[in-house]
mmCIF file of C-alpha atoms and ligand atoms in Angstrom:
data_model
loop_
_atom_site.group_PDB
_atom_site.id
_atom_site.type_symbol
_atom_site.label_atom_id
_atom_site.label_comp_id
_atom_site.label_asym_id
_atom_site.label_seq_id
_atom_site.Cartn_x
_atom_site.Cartn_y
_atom_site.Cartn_z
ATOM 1 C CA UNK X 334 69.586 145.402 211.387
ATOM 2 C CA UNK X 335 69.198 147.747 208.636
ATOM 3 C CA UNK X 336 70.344 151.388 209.728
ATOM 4 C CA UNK X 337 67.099 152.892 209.416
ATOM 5 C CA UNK X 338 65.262 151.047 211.635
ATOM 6 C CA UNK X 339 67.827 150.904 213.894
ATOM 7 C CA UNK X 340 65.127 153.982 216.003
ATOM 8 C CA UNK X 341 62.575 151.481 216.068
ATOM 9 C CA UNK X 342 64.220 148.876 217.252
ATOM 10 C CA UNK X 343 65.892 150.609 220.475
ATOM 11 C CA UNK X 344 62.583 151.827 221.542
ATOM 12 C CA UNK X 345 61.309 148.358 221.183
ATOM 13 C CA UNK X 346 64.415 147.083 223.187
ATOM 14 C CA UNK X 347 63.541 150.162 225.107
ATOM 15 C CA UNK X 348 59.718 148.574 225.918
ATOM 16 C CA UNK X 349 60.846 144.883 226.425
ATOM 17 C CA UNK X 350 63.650 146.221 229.033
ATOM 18 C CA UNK X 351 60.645 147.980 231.257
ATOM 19 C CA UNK X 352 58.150 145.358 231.064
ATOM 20 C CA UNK X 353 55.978 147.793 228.919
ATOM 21 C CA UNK X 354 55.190 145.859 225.525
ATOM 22 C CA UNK X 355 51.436 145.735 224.810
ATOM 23 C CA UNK X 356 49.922 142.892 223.339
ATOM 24 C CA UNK X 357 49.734 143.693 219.608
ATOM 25 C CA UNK X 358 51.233 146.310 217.297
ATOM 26 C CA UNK X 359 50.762 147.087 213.769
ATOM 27 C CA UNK X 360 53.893 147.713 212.238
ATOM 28 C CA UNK X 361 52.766 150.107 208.616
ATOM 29 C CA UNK X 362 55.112 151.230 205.828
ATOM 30 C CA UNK X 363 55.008 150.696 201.963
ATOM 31 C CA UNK X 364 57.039 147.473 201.015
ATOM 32 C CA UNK X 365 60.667 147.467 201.238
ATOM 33 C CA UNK X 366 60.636 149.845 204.330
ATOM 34 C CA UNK X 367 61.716 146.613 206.116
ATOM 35 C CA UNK X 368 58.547 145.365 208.109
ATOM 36 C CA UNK X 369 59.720 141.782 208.334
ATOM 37 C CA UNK X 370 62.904 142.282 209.356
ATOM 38 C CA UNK X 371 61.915 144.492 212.100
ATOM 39 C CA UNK X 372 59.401 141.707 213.139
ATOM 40 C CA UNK X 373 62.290 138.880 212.894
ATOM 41 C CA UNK X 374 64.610 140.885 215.571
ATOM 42 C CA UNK X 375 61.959 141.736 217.673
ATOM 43 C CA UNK X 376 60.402 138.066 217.778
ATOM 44 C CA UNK X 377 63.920 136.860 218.766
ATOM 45 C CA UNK X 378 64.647 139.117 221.409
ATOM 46 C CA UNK X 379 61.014 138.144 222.647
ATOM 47 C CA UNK X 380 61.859 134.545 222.718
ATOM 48 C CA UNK X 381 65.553 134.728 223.361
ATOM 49 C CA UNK X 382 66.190 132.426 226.506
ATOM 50 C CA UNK X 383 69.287 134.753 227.684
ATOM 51 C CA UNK X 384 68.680 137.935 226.523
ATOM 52 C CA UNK X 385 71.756 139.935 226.403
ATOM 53 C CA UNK X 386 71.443 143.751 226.788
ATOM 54 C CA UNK X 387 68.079 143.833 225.669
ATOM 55 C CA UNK X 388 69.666 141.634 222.126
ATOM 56 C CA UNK X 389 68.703 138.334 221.425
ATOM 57 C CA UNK X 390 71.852 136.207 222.642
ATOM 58 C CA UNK X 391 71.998 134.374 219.545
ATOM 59 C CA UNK X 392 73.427 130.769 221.546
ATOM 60 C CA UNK X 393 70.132 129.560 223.377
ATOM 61 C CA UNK X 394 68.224 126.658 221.924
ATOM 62 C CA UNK X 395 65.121 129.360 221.336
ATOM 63 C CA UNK X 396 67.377 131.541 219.118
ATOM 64 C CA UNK X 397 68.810 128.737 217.515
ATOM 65 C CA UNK X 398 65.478 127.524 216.088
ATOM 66 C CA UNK X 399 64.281 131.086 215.542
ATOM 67 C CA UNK X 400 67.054 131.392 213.166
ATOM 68 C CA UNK X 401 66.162 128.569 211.232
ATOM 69 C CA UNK X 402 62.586 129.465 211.056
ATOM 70 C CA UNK X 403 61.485 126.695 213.294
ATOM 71 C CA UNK X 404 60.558 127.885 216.650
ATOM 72 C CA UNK X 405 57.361 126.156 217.806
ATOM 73 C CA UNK X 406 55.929 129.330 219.747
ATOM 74 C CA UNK X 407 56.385 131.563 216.630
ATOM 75 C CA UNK X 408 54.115 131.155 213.910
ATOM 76 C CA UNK X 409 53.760 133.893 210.551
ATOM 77 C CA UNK X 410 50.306 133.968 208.781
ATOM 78 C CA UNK X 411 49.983 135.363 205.697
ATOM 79 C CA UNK X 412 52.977 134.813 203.724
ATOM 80 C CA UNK X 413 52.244 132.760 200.618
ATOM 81 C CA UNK X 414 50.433 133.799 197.716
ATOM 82 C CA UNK X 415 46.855 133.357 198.228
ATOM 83 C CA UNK X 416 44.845 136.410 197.776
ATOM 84 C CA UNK X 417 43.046 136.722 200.806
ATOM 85 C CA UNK X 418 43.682 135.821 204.815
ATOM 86 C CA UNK X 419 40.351 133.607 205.660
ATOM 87 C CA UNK X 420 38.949 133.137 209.223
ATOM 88 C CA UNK X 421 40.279 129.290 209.396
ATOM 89 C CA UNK X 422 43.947 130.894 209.410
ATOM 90 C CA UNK X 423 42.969 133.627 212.233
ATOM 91 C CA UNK X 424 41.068 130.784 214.260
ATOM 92 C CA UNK X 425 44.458 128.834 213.794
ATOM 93 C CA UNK X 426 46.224 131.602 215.044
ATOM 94 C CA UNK X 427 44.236 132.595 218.150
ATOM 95 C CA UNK X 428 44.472 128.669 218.671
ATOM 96 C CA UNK X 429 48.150 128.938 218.405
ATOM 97 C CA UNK X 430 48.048 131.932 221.316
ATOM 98 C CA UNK X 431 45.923 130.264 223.448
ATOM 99 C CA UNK X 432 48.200 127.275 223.863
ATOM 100 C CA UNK X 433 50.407 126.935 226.355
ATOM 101 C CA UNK X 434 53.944 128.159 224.735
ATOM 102 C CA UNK X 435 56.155 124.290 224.121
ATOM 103 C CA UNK X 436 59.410 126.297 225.080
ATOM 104 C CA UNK X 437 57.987 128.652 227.980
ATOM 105 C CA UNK X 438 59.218 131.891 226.863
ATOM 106 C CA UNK X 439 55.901 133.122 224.875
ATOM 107 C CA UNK X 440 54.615 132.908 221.671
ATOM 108 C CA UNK X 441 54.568 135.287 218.749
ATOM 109 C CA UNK X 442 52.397 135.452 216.133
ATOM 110 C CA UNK X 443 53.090 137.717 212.926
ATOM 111 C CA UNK X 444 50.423 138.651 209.822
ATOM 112 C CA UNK X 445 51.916 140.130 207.138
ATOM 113 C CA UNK X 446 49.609 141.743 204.682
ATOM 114 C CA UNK X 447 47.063 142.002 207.042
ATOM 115 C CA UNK X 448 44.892 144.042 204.959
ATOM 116 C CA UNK X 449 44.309 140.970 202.880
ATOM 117 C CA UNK X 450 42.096 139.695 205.812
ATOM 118 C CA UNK X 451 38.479 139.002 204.961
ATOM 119 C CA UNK X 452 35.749 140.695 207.018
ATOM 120 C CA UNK X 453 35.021 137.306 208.976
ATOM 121 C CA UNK X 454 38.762 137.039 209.623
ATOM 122 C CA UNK X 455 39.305 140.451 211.031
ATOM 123 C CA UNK X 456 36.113 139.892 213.189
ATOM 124 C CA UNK X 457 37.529 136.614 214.629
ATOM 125 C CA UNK X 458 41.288 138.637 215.011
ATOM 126 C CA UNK X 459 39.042 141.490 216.747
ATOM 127 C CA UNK X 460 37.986 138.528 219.575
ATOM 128 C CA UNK X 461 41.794 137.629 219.996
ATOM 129 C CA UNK X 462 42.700 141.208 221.013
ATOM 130 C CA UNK X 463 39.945 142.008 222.967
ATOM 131 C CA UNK X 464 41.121 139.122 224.901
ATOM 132 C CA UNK X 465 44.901 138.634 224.138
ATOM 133 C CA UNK X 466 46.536 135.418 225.955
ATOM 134 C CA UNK X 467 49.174 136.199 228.648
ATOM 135 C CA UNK X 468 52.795 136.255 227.100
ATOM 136 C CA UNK X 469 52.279 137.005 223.423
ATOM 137 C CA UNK X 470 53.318 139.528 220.898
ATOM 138 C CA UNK X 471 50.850 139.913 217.953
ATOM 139 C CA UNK X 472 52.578 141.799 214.747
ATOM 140 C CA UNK X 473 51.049 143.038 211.923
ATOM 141 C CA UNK X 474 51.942 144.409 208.914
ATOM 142 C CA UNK X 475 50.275 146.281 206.417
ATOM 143 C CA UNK X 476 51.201 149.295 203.686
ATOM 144 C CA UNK X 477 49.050 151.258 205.681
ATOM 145 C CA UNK X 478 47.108 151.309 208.614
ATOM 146 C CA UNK X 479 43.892 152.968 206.629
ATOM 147 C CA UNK X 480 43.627 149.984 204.735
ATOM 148 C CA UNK X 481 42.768 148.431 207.863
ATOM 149 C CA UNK X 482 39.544 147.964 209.967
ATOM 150 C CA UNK X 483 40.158 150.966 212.341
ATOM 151 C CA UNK X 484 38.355 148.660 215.302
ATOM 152 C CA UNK X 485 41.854 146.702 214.736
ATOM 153 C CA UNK X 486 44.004 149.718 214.868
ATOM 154 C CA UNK X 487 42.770 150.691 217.895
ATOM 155 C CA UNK X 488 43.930 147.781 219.459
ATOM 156 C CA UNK X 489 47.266 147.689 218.222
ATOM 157 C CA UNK X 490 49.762 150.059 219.102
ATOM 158 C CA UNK X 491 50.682 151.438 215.432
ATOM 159 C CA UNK X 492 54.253 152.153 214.421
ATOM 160 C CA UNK X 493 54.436 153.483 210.473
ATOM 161 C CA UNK X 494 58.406 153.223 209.486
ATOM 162 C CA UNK X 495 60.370 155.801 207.323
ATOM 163 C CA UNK X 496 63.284 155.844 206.307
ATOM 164 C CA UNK X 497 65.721 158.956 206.901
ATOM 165 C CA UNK X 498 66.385 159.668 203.400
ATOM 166 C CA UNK X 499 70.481 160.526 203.928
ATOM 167 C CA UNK X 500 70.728 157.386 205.464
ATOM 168 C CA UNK X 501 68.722 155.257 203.016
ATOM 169 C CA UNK X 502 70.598 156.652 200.349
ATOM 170 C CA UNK X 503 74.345 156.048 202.030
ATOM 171 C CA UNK X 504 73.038 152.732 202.490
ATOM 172 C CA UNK X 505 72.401 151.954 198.841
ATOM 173 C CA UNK X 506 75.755 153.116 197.583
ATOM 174 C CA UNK X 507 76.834 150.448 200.085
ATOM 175 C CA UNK X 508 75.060 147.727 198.367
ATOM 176 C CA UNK X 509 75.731 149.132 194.423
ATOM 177 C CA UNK X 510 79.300 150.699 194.724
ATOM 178 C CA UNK X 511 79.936 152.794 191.673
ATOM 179 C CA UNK X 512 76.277 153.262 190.883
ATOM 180 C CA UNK X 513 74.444 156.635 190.317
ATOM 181 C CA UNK X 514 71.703 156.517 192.963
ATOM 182 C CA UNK X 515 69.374 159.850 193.591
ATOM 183 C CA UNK X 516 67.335 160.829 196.038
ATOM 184 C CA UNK X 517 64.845 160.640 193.247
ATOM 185 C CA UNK X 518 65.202 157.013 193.030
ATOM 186 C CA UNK X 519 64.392 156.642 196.302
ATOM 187 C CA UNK X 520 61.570 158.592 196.030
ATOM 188 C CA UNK X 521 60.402 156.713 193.218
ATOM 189 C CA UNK X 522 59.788 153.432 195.350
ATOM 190 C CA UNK X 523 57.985 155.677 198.248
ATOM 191 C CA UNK X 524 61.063 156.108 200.171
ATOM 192 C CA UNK X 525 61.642 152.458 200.543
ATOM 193 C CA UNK X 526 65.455 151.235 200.622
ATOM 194 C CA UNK X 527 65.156 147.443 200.191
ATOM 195 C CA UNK X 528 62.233 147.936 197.333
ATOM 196 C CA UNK X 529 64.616 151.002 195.249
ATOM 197 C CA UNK X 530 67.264 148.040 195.681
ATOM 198 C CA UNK X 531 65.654 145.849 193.824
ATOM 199 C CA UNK X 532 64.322 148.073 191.158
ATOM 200 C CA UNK X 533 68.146 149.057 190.699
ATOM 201 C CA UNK X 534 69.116 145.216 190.719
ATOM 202 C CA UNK X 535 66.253 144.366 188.240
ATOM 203 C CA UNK X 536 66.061 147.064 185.710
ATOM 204 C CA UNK X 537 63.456 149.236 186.780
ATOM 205 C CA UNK X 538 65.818 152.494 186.590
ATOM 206 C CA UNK X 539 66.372 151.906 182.874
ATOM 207 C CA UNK X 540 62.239 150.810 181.693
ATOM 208 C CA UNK X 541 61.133 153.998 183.804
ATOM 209 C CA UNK X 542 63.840 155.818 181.375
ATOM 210 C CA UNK X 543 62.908 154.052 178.180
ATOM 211 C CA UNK X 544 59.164 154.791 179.050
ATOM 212 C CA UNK X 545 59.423 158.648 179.826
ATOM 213 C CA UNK X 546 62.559 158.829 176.849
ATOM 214 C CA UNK X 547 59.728 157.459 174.317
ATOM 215 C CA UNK X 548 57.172 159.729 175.065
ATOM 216 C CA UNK X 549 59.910 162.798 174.830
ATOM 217 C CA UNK X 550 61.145 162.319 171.631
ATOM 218 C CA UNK X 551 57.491 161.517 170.063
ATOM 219 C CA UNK X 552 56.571 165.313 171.479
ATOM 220 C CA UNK X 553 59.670 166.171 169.262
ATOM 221 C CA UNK X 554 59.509 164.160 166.393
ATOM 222 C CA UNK X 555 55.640 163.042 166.147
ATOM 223 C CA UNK X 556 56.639 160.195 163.592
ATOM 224 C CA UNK X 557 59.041 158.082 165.739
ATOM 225 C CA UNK X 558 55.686 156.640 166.684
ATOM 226 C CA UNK X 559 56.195 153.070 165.949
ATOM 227 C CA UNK X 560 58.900 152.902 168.513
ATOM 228 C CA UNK X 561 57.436 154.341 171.120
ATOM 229 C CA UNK X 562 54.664 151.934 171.134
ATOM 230 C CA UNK X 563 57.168 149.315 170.497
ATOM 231 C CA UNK X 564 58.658 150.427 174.125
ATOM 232 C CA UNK X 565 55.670 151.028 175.794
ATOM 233 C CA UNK X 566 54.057 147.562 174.855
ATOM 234 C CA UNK X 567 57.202 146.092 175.869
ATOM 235 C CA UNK X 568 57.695 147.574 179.120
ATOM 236 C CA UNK X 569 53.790 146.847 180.274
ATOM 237 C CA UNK X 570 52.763 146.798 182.709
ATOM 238 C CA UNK X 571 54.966 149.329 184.537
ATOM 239 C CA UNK X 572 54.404 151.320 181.494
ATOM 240 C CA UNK X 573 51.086 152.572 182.875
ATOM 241 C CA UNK X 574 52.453 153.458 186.268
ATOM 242 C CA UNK X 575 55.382 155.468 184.776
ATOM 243 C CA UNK X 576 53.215 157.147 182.371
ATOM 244 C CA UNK X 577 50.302 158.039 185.376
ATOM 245 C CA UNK X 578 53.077 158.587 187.988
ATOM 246 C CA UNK X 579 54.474 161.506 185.461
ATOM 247 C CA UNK X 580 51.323 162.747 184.936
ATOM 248 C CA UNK X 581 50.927 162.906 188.546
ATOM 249 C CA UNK X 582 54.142 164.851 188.597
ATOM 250 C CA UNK X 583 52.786 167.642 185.763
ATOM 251 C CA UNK X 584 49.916 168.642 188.378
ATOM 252 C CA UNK X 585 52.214 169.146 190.850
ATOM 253 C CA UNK X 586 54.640 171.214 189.236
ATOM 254 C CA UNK X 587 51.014 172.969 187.951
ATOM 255 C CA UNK X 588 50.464 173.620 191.646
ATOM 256 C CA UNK X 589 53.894 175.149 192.256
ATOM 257 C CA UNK X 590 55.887 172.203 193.820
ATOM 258 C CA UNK X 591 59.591 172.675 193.189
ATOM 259 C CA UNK X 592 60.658 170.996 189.790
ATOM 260 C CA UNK X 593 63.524 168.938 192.185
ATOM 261 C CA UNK X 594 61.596 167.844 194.608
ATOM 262 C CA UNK X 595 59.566 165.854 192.367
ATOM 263 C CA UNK X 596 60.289 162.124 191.329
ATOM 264 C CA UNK X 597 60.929 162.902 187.530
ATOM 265 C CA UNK X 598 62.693 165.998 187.931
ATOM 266 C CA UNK X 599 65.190 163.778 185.626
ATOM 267 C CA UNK X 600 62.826 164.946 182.388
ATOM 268 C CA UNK X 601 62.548 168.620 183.289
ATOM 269 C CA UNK X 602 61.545 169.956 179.344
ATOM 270 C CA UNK X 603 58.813 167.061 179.278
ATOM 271 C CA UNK X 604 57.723 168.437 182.346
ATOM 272 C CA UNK X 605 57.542 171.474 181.798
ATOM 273 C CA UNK X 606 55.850 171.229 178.427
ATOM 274 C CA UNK X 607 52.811 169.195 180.255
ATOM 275 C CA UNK X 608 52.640 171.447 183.316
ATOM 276 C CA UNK X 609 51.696 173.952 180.577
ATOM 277 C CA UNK X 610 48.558 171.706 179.325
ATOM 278 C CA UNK X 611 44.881 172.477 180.966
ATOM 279 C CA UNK X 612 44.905 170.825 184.343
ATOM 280 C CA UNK X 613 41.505 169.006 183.380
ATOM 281 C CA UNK X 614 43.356 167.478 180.072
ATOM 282 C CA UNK X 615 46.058 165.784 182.320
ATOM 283 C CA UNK X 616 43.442 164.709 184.868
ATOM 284 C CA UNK X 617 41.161 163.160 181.864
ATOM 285 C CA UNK X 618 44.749 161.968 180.227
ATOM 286 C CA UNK X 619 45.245 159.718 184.031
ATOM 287 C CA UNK X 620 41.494 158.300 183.954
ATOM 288 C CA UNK X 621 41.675 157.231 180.256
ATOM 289 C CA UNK X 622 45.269 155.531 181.363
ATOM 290 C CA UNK X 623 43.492 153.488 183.667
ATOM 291 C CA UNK X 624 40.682 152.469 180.585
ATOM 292 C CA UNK X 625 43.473 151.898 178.520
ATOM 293 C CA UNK X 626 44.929 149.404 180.695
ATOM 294 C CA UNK X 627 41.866 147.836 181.398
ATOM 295 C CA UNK X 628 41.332 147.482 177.271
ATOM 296 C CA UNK X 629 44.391 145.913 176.934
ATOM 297 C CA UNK X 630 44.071 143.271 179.111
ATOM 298 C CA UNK X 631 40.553 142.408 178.223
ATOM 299 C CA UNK X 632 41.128 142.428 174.652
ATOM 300 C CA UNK X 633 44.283 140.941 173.314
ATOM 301 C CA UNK X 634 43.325 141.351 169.734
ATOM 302 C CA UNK X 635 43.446 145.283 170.308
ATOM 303 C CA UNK X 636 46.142 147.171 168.584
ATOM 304 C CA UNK X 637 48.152 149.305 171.630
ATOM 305 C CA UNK X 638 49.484 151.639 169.190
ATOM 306 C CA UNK X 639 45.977 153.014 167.643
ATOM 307 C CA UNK X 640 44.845 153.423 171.290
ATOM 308 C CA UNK X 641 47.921 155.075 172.255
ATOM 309 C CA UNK X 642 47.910 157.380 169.721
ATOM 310 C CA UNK X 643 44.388 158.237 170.864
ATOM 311 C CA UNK X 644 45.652 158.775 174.153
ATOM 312 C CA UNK X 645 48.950 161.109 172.831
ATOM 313 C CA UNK X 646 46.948 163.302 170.697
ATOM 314 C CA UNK X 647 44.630 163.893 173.844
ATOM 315 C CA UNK X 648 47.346 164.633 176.015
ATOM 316 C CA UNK X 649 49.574 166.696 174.160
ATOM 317 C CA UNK X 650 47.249 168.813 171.557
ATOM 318 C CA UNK X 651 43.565 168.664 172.837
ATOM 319 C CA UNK X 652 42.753 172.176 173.359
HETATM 320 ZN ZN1 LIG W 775 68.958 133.544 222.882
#
């Protein structure tokens, strides 16, 4: 169990050791907090055979096929890469809890993404917990429980995970010994330990520097142009986030947030220098980001650099 949840899952061992689990909970947290793997250990322990102080014993024949991903009472809905959750999966999965459970323990049944449910498949979910069959344990899991119908929410009991930052951060030096790792980083991926791992592992530290580096030395040197587009085109489309996220960052330090408390307190002159521009000219600067994505990816014949030097000379000298 990853040390930050390690709160959440005593109370749930907490709950299952007084008989007081409710039918359904909606687990919430950006991705990476660890949703699944909160789900996983609490699925086991709630289909363990021989439960061993409150811990799934890890011997029985029900935790044997939960750790292969084969239990017949557990099912997970919503884990491949359609788009949307229909009603036909929800109607298989209140089928599913209806049934008698084929090793007698229970039966869990997990959504992950839930907010990709369709309207007709939260309204046949609703049904299902108004009603929820004896011995289950509904999960969801969504970024956020607003994205949700609140009718849901109110039947679920909600849980939104954190991570404490000190021990997120001790916890990545584990995993990249050697490595510079800030609390920024962290930051950067909403606080989210397994998500900033894989932006370390994949190269997300160094694009976010490339991006934000570019767009420095331009302000300094207006005719190093060609490369900056060269970078930004490249590094699409994080590009766009980067570039909105640090524009994001400018209002806030406008507003008189503390230059280290924000995510690219790593640039503090660029800052600075756009903290300085009208507030409106960084808010119009973020909406035309958003057309200027949109252009580029409904025309491919456009030229990026002629509408990102539009967007520069808005941004940095439009009075
Ligand atoms: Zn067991």
């Amino acid at each position: 169990m990853y040390p930050w949840l390690m709160p959440y899952w005593q109370r749930f061992q907490l709950m299952f050791a007084g008989k007081r689990l409710p039918h359904a909970f909606l687990l919430a947290g950006p991705s990476g907090i660890g949703k699944s793997a909160l789900a996983v250990q609490w699925a086991s322990l709630f289909l363990c055979e021989k439960p061993q102080q409150n811990s799934p014993c890890g011997h029985c024949h029900a935790c044997q096929l939960s750790r292969q991903q084969a239990h017949p009472d557990w099912h997970v809905y919503g884990d491949d890469d359609t788009r949307t959750i229909g009603v036909d999966t929800i109607r298989q999965l209140s089928a599913q809890l209806m049934n008698s459970p084929q090793l007698g323990r229970g039966k869990v049944a997990v959504i992950r993404q839930a907010e990709r449910m369709t309207e007709a498949a939260a309204n046949a979910l609703l049904k299902t917990l108004e009603e929820p069959p004896g011995n289950s344990l509904l999960i969801l899991q969504s970024e956020s429980a607003m994205k949700l119908l609140p009718t849901i929410v109110s039947r679920c009991q909600v849980w939104t995970l954190q991570a404490d930052e000190q021990q997120a951060l001790t916890w990545l030096h584990e995993q990249l010994p050697g490595r510079n790792i800030s609390p920024a980083m962290l930051r950067l991926n909403q606080g989210a330990p397994l998500r900033t791992l894989a932006y370390l592992n994949e190269g997300g530290e160094q694009q976010r520097q490339a991006v934000i580096t570019a767009l420095d030395a331009y302000r300094l040197q207006p005719w190093t142009i060609g490369s900056l587009t060269k970078c930004w085109v490249s590094a699409m489309p994080v590009t766009f986030e980067w570039l909105s996220r640090l524009l994001l960052d400018a209002l806030k330090l406008q507003q008189g947030v503390a230059l280290q408390q924000l995510p690219f307190a790593d640039h503090p002159a660029l800052l600075s220098f756009l903290a300085q521009r009208p507030a409106e000219c960084l808010l119009d600067s973020m909406q035309q980001l958003l057309q200027l994505k949109q252009s580029l990816a409904d025309m491919p014949s456009a030229v990026p650099s002629i509408l990102f030097a539009d967007w520069l000379s808005q941004l940095l000298t439009k009075e």
